[in-house]
CSV table of C-alpha atoms and ligand atoms in Angstrom, one decimal:
chain,number,residue,atom,x,y,z
C,1,MET,CA,181.6,248.8,-17.0
C,2,GLY,CA,184.7,246.8,-17.1
C,3,LYS,CA,186.7,249.3,-18.3
C,4,LYS,CA,190.4,247.8,-19.7
C,5,ASN,CA,192.5,250.0,-17.9
C,6,ARG,CA,191.1,249.2,-14.4
C,7,ARG,CA,193.0,246.2,-12.8
C,8,ARG,CA,190.8,243.8,-11.5
C,9,ILE,CA,190.6,239.8,-10.2
C,10,LYS,CA,188.5,237.1,-12.6
C,11,ILE,CA,187.1,233.6,-11.4
C,12,THR,CA,189.0,230.9,-13.8
C,13,GLY,CA,187.3,228.3,-12.7
C,14,THR,CA,184.3,226.8,-10.5
C,15,GLY,CA,183.1,223.5,-8.8
C,16,PHE,CA,181.9,222.1,-5.9
C,17,TYR,CA,181.0,218.8,-4.1
C,18,VAL,CA,178.3,217.8,-1.7
C,19,PRO,CA,177.7,214.3,0.1
C,20,ASP,CA,175.6,211.7,-2.1
C,21,LYS,CA,173.1,211.5,1.1
C,22,VAL,CA,170.2,213.3,0.8
C,23,LEU,CA,167.6,214.4,3.7
C,24,THR,CA,164.6,215.2,2.5
C,25,ASN,CA,161.7,216.7,4.2
C,26,PHE,CA,159.9,213.8,5.0
C,27,ASP,CA,162.7,212.1,6.4
C,28,LEU,CA,162.9,215.4,8.8
C,29,GLU,CA,159.2,214.7,9.7
C,30,LYS,CA,160.3,211.7,11.5
C,31,ILE,CA,162.5,213.0,13.8
C,32,VAL,CA,160.6,216.6,14.9
C,33,ASP,CA,157.6,217.9,14.9
C,34,THR,CA,157.6,219.2,11.2
C,35,THR,CA,155.7,218.8,7.8
C,36,ASP,CA,157.1,218.8,4.3
C,37,GLU,CA,154.2,221.7,3.7
C,38,TRP,CA,155.6,223.7,6.8
C,39,ILE,CA,158.9,223.6,5.4
C,40,VAL,CA,158.5,223.9,1.5
C,41,ALA,CA,156.5,227.2,2.3
C,42,ARG,CA,158.8,228.8,4.6
C,43,THR,CA,161.9,228.4,3.8
C,44,GLY,CA,161.2,226.7,0.4
C,45,ILE,CA,164.0,223.9,1.2
C,46,LYS,CA,162.6,220.1,0.3
C,47,GLU,CA,165.9,218.4,0.5
C,48,ARG,CA,169.2,218.5,1.9
C,49,ARG,CA,172.6,216.6,1.5
C,50,ILE,CA,173.9,215.0,4.9
C,51,ALA,CA,178.1,214.1,5.0
C,52,SER,CA,178.7,210.8,6.4
C,53,GLU,CA,180.2,210.6,10.1
C,54,ASP,CA,183.4,210.0,9.8
C,55,LYS,CA,183.7,212.9,7.5
C,56,ALA,CA,184.7,216.6,8.2
C,57,VAL,CA,184.4,219.9,6.5
C,58,SER,CA,187.9,219.5,4.9
C,59,ASP,CA,186.7,216.3,3.2
C,60,LEU,CA,184.1,218.0,1.4
C,61,ALA,CA,186.5,221.0,0.5
C,62,ILE,CA,189.3,218.8,-0.9
C,63,GLU,CA,186.8,217.1,-3.2
C,64,ALA,CA,185.5,220.6,-4.4
C,65,SER,CA,188.9,221.4,-4.8
C,66,TRP,CA,190.5,218.7,-6.8
C,67,ILE,CA,186.7,218.9,-8.9
C,68,THR,CA,187.5,222.8,-9.2
C,69,LEU,CA,191.1,222.3,-10.6
C,70,LYS,CA,190.0,220.2,-13.2
C,71,ASN,CA,187.7,222.5,-14.6
C,72,ALA,CA,190.0,225.4,-14.5
C,73,GLY,CA,193.1,222.9,-16.3
C,74,LEU,CA,195.3,223.7,-13.7
C,75,LYS,CA,197.3,221.5,-11.3
C,76,VAL,CA,198.2,221.9,-7.5
C,77,GLU,CA,201.4,223.4,-8.2
C,78,ASP,CA,199.9,226.4,-10.1
C,79,ILE,CA,198.2,227.7,-7.2
C,80,ASP,CA,199.7,230.2,-4.7
C,81,LEU,CA,197.4,230.3,-1.8
C,82,ILE,CA,194.6,228.1,-0.1
C,83,ILE,CA,192.0,230.9,1.8
C,84,MET,CA,188.7,228.6,3.3
C,85,ALA,CA,185.8,230.0,4.4
C,86,THR,CA,184.0,227.9,7.0
C,87,SER,CA,182.1,228.5,10.3
C,88,THR,CA,182.2,224.5,11.2
C,89,PRO,CA,185.8,223.7,10.7
C,90,ASP,CA,187.6,220.1,11.7
C,91,THR,CA,189.3,222.0,14.5
C,92,ILE,CA,189.4,225.0,16.3
C,93,PHE,CA,193.4,225.0,15.5
C,94,PRO,CA,195.2,223.8,13.2
C,95,SER,CA,192.9,225.8,10.0
C,96,THR,CA,190.8,223.6,7.7
C,97,ALA,CA,192.9,225.4,5.0
C,98,CYS,CA,195.4,223.3,6.6
C,99,TRP,CA,193.7,220.0,6.3
C,100,VAL,CA,192.8,221.4,2.8
C,101,GLN,CA,196.5,221.9,2.1
C,102,LYS,CA,198.0,218.4,3.6
C,103,GLY,CA,194.9,216.1,1.4
C,104,LEU,CA,195.6,218.1,-1.5
C,105,GLY,CA,199.5,217.7,-1.4
C,106,ALA,CA,200.2,221.4,-1.7
C,107,ASP,CA,203.2,221.7,0.1
C,108,HIS,CA,204.5,224.6,-1.3
C,109,ILE,CA,201.6,227.3,-0.3
C,110,PRO,CA,200.4,229.2,2.9
C,111,ALA,CA,197.0,228.1,3.7
C,112,PHE,CA,194.6,230.3,6.3
C,113,ASP,CA,190.6,230.1,7.5
C,114,ILE,CA,188.6,232.7,7.2
C,115,SER,CA,185.4,233.1,9.5
C,116,ALA,CA,183.0,235.1,8.6
C,117,GLY,CA,179.6,232.9,8.6
C,118,CYS,CA,177.6,232.8,5.4
C,119,THR,CA,179.1,236.2,4.3
C,120,GLY,CA,182.9,234.5,4.4
C,121,PHE,CA,182.8,233.6,0.6
C,122,LEU,CA,182.3,237.1,-0.3
C,123,TYR,CA,184.8,238.0,2.1
C,124,GLY,CA,187.5,235.5,0.5
C,125,MET,CA,186.7,237.1,-2.9
C,126,ILE,CA,187.1,240.6,-1.6
C,127,LEU,CA,190.7,239.7,0.4
C,128,ALA,CA,192.1,237.9,-2.7
C,129,GLU,CA,191.5,241.3,-4.7
C,130,GLY,CA,193.6,243.1,-2.2
C,131,LEU,CA,196.3,239.8,-2.3
C,132,ILE,CA,196.4,239.7,-6.0
C,133,LEU,CA,196.5,243.2,-7.3
C,134,SER,CA,199.1,243.7,-4.7
C,135,GLY,CA,201.3,241.6,-6.2
C,136,ILE,CA,201.6,239.0,-3.0
C,137,ASN,CA,199.9,236.3,-5.3
C,138,LYS,CA,198.7,235.0,-8.2
C,139,ARG,CA,196.4,232.5,-8.2
C,140,ILE,CA,194.5,231.9,-5.3
C,141,LEU,CA,192.1,228.8,-4.3
C,142,LEU,CA,189.5,230.0,-2.4
C,143,ILE,CA,186.7,227.2,-1.1
C,144,GLY,CA,183.6,228.3,1.2
C,145,GLY,CA,182.4,224.7,2.9
C,146,GLU,CA,180.7,223.9,5.8
C,147,LEU,CA,179.2,220.6,7.6
C,148,LEU,CA,176.9,222.3,8.9
C,149,THR,CA,174.6,219.2,10.4
C,150,LYS,CA,177.2,217.9,12.6
C,151,VAL,CA,176.8,221.6,14.8
C,152,THR,CA,173.0,221.0,14.2
C,153,ASN,CA,170.7,220.4,17.0
C,154,TRP,CA,168.3,218.0,16.0
C,155,LYS,CA,166.1,218.2,18.8
C,156,ASP,CA,165.4,221.8,17.7
C,157,ARG,CA,162.4,221.9,14.5
C,158,ASN,CA,163.5,225.7,14.5
C,159,THR,CA,167.0,225.0,13.0
C,160,CYS,CA,167.4,221.4,12.6
C,161,VAL,CA,165.4,221.9,9.2
C,162,LEU,CA,167.4,224.4,7.4
C,163,PHE,CA,170.7,223.8,7.1
C,164,GLY,CA,173.1,221.3,4.8
C,165,ASP,CA,176.6,220.2,4.0
C,166,ALA,CA,178.5,221.2,0.7
C,167,ALA,CA,181.6,222.9,-0.5
C,168,GLY,CA,182.2,225.1,-3.1
C,169,ALA,CA,185.1,226.9,-4.9
C,170,VAL,CA,186.8,229.0,-7.1
C,171,ILE,CA,189.9,229.7,-9.0
C,172,LEU,CA,190.9,233.9,-8.8
C,173,GLU,CA,193.7,235.3,-10.5
C,174,GLU,CA,194.4,238.7,-12.6
C,175,SER,CA,191.9,239.5,-15.5
C,176,ASP,CA,194.0,240.2,-18.4
C,177,ASP,CA,190.7,241.3,-20.2
C,178,GLY,CA,188.8,243.7,-18.2
C,179,SER,CA,186.1,241.4,-17.0
C,180,GLY,CA,186.0,240.5,-13.6
C,181,MET,CA,185.1,242.2,-10.0
C,182,LEU,CA,184.2,245.4,-10.8
C,183,SER,CA,183.2,246.3,-7.1
C,184,TYR,CA,182.3,245.2,-3.4
C,185,TYR,CA,180.6,246.1,-0.5
C,186,TRP,CA,181.4,244.7,3.3
C,187,LYS,CA,180.2,245.3,6.5
C,188,ALA,CA,180.2,243.4,10.0
C,189,ASP,CA,177.8,244.1,12.9
C,190,GLY,CA,179.2,241.9,16.1
C,191,ASN,CA,177.0,243.6,18.3
C,192,LEU,CA,174.2,241.1,17.2
C,193,GLY,CA,176.2,238.1,17.1
C,194,ASN,CA,174.3,235.9,19.6
C,195,LEU,CA,171.3,236.3,17.2
C,196,LEU,CA,173.3,233.5,15.4
C,197,PHE,CA,176.0,231.5,17.1
C,198,GLN,CA,177.4,228.2,18.2
C,199,PRO,CA,178.0,229.5,21.9
C,200,ALA,CA,180.1,226.8,23.2
C,201,GLY,CA,183.2,225.0,22.2
C,202,GLY,CA,185.7,228.4,21.7
C,203,SER,CA,187.1,230.1,25.0
C,204,ARG,CA,183.6,231.4,26.0
C,205,ILE,CA,182.3,228.6,27.0
C,206,PRO,CA,184.6,225.8,26.9
C,207,ALA,CA,183.5,221.8,26.3
C,208,THR,CA,182.2,220.7,30.0
C,209,ALA,CA,179.7,218.2,30.2
C,210,GLN,CA,177.3,220.9,31.0
C,211,SER,CA,178.2,222.8,28.1
C,212,VAL,CA,177.3,219.3,25.9
C,213,ALA,CA,174.4,218.3,28.2
C,214,GLN,CA,172.5,222.1,27.1
C,215,ASP,CA,173.1,221.5,23.7
C,216,LEU,CA,175.8,224.9,23.7
C,217,HIS,CA,177.9,222.9,21.1
C,218,CYS,CA,175.2,223.5,18.4
C,219,LEU,CA,174.1,226.4,16.5
C,220,GLN,CA,171.5,229.1,17.9
C,221,MET,CA,169.4,231.1,16.1
C,222,LYS,CA,166.9,233.6,16.4
C,223,GLY,CA,165.4,232.9,13.1
C,224,ASN,CA,162.6,235.8,12.6
C,225,GLU,CA,165.7,238.4,13.9
C,226,VAL,CA,168.0,236.9,11.3
C,227,PHE,CA,165.2,237.3,8.6
C,228,LYS,CA,164.4,241.1,9.3
C,229,HIS,CA,168.2,241.9,9.4
C,230,ALA,CA,169.1,239.8,6.7
C,231,VAL,CA,166.3,241.4,3.9
C,232,LYS,CA,167.3,245.0,4.9
C,233,ARG,CA,171.0,244.1,4.9
C,234,MET,CA,171.4,242.3,1.8
C,235,GLY,CA,169.0,244.9,-0.4
C,236,GLU,CA,171.4,247.3,1.1
C,237,ALA,CA,174.4,246.0,0.1
C,238,ALA,CA,173.9,245.1,-3.3
C,239,LEU,CA,172.6,248.6,-4.0
C,240,VAL,CA,176.2,249.9,-2.8
C,241,ALA,CA,178.1,247.8,-4.6
C,242,LEU,CA,176.3,248.4,-7.8
C,243,LYS,CA,176.3,252.3,-6.9
C,244,LYS,CA,180.5,251.4,-6.8
C,245,ALA,CA,180.2,249.7,-10.3
C,246,GLY,CA,178.1,252.8,-11.7
C,247,LEU,CA,175.8,250.5,-12.8
C,248,THR,CA,171.6,250.4,-12.2
C,249,ARG,CA,169.4,247.8,-11.2
C,250,GLU,CA,168.2,247.2,-15.1
C,251,GLU,CA,171.9,246.5,-16.6
C,252,VAL,CA,172.0,243.2,-13.6
C,253,ASP,CA,171.6,239.6,-15.4
C,254,TYR,CA,171.7,237.6,-12.0
C,255,LEU,CA,171.5,238.3,-9.1
C,256,ILE,CA,172.7,235.5,-7.0
C,257,PRO,CA,171.9,235.7,-3.0
C,258,HIS,CA,173.3,233.6,-0.5
C,259,GLN,CA,170.5,230.4,-0.1
C,260,ALA,CA,169.3,230.9,3.3
C,261,ASN,CA,165.1,231.4,2.9
C,262,ILE,CA,163.7,231.7,-0.1
C,263,ARG,CA,161.8,234.6,1.1
C,264,ILE,CA,164.9,236.2,2.2
C,265,ILE,CA,166.1,235.5,-1.9
C,266,GLU,CA,162.7,236.4,-3.4
C,267,ALA,CA,162.8,240.1,-0.8
C,268,THR,CA,166.1,240.7,-2.4
C,269,GLY,CA,165.6,240.2,-5.9
C,270,ARG,CA,162.5,242.8,-5.2
C,271,ARG,CA,164.4,245.1,-3.4
C,272,LEU,CA,166.4,245.3,-6.6
C,273,ASN,CA,163.9,245.2,-9.2
C,274,LEU,CA,164.6,242.3,-10.6
C,275,PRO,CA,162.3,239.9,-12.8
C,276,PRO,CA,162.5,235.9,-10.9
C,277,GLU,CA,164.4,234.6,-13.7
C,278,LYS,CA,167.1,236.7,-13.2
C,279,VAL,CA,167.7,235.5,-9.3
C,280,TYR,CA,169.3,232.2,-9.1
C,281,SER,CA,168.1,230.0,-6.0
C,282,ASN,CA,168.8,226.3,-5.8
C,283,ILE,CA,167.8,226.4,-2.2
C,284,HIS,CA,165.3,223.6,-2.5
C,285,LYS,CA,168.2,221.5,-3.5
C,286,TYR,CA,170.4,221.9,-0.9
C,287,GLY,CA,169.0,224.1,2.1
C,288,ASN,CA,171.3,226.7,3.3
C,289,VAL,CA,175.0,225.5,3.5
C,290,SER,CA,176.1,228.7,4.8
C,291,VAL,CA,179.2,230.1,3.1
C,292,ALA,CA,179.3,227.2,0.2
C,293,THR,CA,176.0,229.0,-1.5
C,294,ILE,CA,177.3,231.7,-3.5
C,295,PRO,CA,179.7,229.2,-5.1
C,296,ILE,CA,177.9,226.2,-5.9
C,297,ALA,CA,175.5,228.9,-7.3
C,298,LEU,CA,177.9,230.1,-9.8
C,299,HIS,CA,179.1,226.7,-10.7
C,300,GLU,CA,175.6,225.9,-11.8
C,301,LEU,CA,175.4,228.6,-13.8
C,302,ASN,CA,178.4,228.5,-15.1
C,303,GLU,CA,178.1,225.7,-16.3
C,304,ALA,CA,174.9,225.6,-17.6
C,305,GLY,CA,176.5,227.8,-20.1
C,306,LYS,CA,174.2,231.2,-18.4
C,307,PHE,CA,177.7,233.6,-18.4
C,308,LYS,CA,178.2,235.2,-21.3
C,309,LYS,CA,180.9,238.2,-22.2
C,310,ASP,CA,179.9,240.9,-20.3
C,311,THR,CA,177.0,239.1,-18.2
C,312,ILE,CA,176.5,241.2,-15.1
C,313,ILE,CA,176.1,239.5,-11.3
C,314,VAL,CA,175.3,240.7,-8.3
C,315,MET,CA,176.6,238.1,-5.7
C,316,ASP,CA,175.2,238.9,-2.3
C,317,ALA,CA,175.4,237.4,1.7
C,318,PHE,CA,174.3,237.9,5.1
C,319,GLY,CA,175.8,235.8,8.0
C,320,ALA,CA,176.8,235.1,11.3
C,321,GLY,CA,178.6,237.9,12.9
C,322,PHE,CA,176.5,239.5,11.6
C,323,THR,CA,178.2,239.9,8.7
C,324,TRP,CA,177.1,241.0,4.9
C,325,ALA,CA,178.6,241.5,1.9
C,326,ALA,CA,178.4,242.2,-1.9
C,327,VAL,CA,180.3,241.7,-5.1
C,328,VAL,CA,179.2,243.1,-8.5
C,329,TYR,CA,180.6,240.8,-11.5
C,330,GLN,CA,181.5,241.3,-14.9
C,331,TRP,CA,181.9,237.5,-16.5
D,401,ACO,N1,157.6,222.7,11.6
D,401,ACO,C1,156.8,223.1,12.1
D,401,ACO,N2,156.6,224.3,12.7
D,401,ACO,C2,157.5,224.9,13.0
D,401,ACO,C3,158.9,224.4,12.6
D,401,ACO,C4,159.2,223.6,11.7
D,401,ACO,N3,160.3,223.1,11.3
D,401,ACO,N4,159.9,225.9,13.2
D,401,ACO,C5,158.9,226.9,13.8
D,401,ACO,N5,157.7,226.3,13.6
D,401,ACO,C6,156.7,227.3,13.9
D,401,ACO,C7,157.4,228.1,15.9
D,401,ACO,O1,157.5,226.7,16.8
D,401,ACO,C8,156.1,228.8,15.3
D,401,ACO,O2,154.7,228.5,16.0
D,401,ACO,P1,154.3,229.1,17.3
D,401,ACO,O3,154.0,230.6,16.3
D,401,ACO,O4,153.3,228.3,17.7
D,401,ACO,O5,155.2,229.6,18.4
D,401,ACO,C9,155.3,228.7,14.0
D,401,ACO,O6,156.3,227.7,13.2
D,401,ACO,C10,156.6,230.1,13.5
D,401,ACO,O7,157.9,230.6,13.5
D,401,ACO,P2,158.6,231.4,13.1
D,401,ACO,O8,159.8,231.7,13.7
D,401,ACO,O9,158.0,233.0,13.2
D,401,ACO,O10,158.7,231.0,11.2
D,401,ACO,P3,159.5,231.6,10.8
D,401,ACO,O11,158.1,232.4,9.2
D,401,ACO,O12,160.0,233.0,10.8
D,401,ACO,O13,160.2,230.9,9.9
D,401,ACO,C11,162.7,230.6,10.0
D,401,ACO,C12,161.5,230.7,10.9
D,401,ACO,C13,162.3,229.7,8.6
D,401,ACO,C14,163.8,229.9,11.1
D,401,ACO,C15,163.0,231.9,9.2
D,401,ACO,O14,162.5,232.9,10.1
D,401,ACO,C16,164.3,232.0,8.9
D,401,ACO,O15,164.6,231.5,7.5
D,401,ACO,N6,164.9,233.2,9.5
D,401,ACO,C17,166.1,233.3,8.7
D,401,ACO,C18,166.9,232.1,9.0
D,401,ACO,C19,168.5,232.6,8.1
D,401,ACO,O16,168.4,233.3,7.3
D,401,ACO,N7,169.7,232.2,8.6
D,401,ACO,C20,170.5,232.2,8.5
D,401,ACO,C21,171.1,233.2,7.6
D,401,ACO,S1,173.1,233.3,8.0
D,401,ACO,C22,173.1,231.5,7.9
D,401,ACO,O17,173.0,231.2,6.5
D,401,ACO,C23,174.0,230.9,9.1
């Protein structure tokens, strides 16, 4: 593992931002017919953060970017590309990455969004590997940010208890010591797109009084179906990526699964035969913040000093599209 003669990219900075406002399960009991007990038992979520009305996802992403740059000891001038993964952009166009670029004053570099649901952060890492190892870019700011509470249907107890707002980021550059991204697996299946989607607001169903009245601008999800696919695909993705890295399940130190539901997280851990202490979860604090879950987990583990030299991490995600991916990483 980590053969020094193979070129890799590595993470040289982590950080995240969540809004201050906390919405607990008890708060939700006052909004829809639900209970703290149901939400905790079925999802593992106790509370989530909610952005204020005047905020857009770029505001969260800009905060996360400043924190990440500071943690990496870098200035804006040191990065040469911004990739923003999000499903809740400020505007359909321009991209949220351009709003972030404006906020950071990063006028010297290109910026664009990727849309791959909750898998967007891992898609971004894979893309960054290609860009850096081909010599196109040297140091990329990759952000995963989501302001899901603005596309949440607060009358639908099936979905409104699940989501929160957050942004996480990393700095990616070429590794000089053999550590970094060892392998990846990525896949999509557009046949299942309408099991988790925001029906209106694009060119299929543009905004009309009717689309608004029917709540078609809110996220819709067939939770049961998504659940089954997520467990199957995340397990598969992690195993394929591990095989590509030439590693066994026993060699994994941390699994960082996308934080959608504690039962999906635990099932993925079992599929990899991992003891619970190797399966990271913070869903109780933030709920499902989609594309931001993995960079937040990376930062929390990094800051807690859990990553030592050669620590093997498997990042694993599933989301709208459907899309799914896994990345095996050696710290
Ligand atoms: N409070 C109380 N009862 C509820 C609530 C609620 N908030 N939500 C649903 N129920 C009820 C349902 O109405 C249903 O009642 P019924 O049997 O009388 O019809 C019952 O609870 C069971 O509902 P299910 O949908 O079968 O519950 P399930 O155990 O599947 O849990 C959940 C639902 C939490 C949504 C689960 O399916 C899930 O987590 N799915 C995957 C979600 C996911 O991963 N999404 C995101 C992936 S991609 C991304 O992150 C954007």
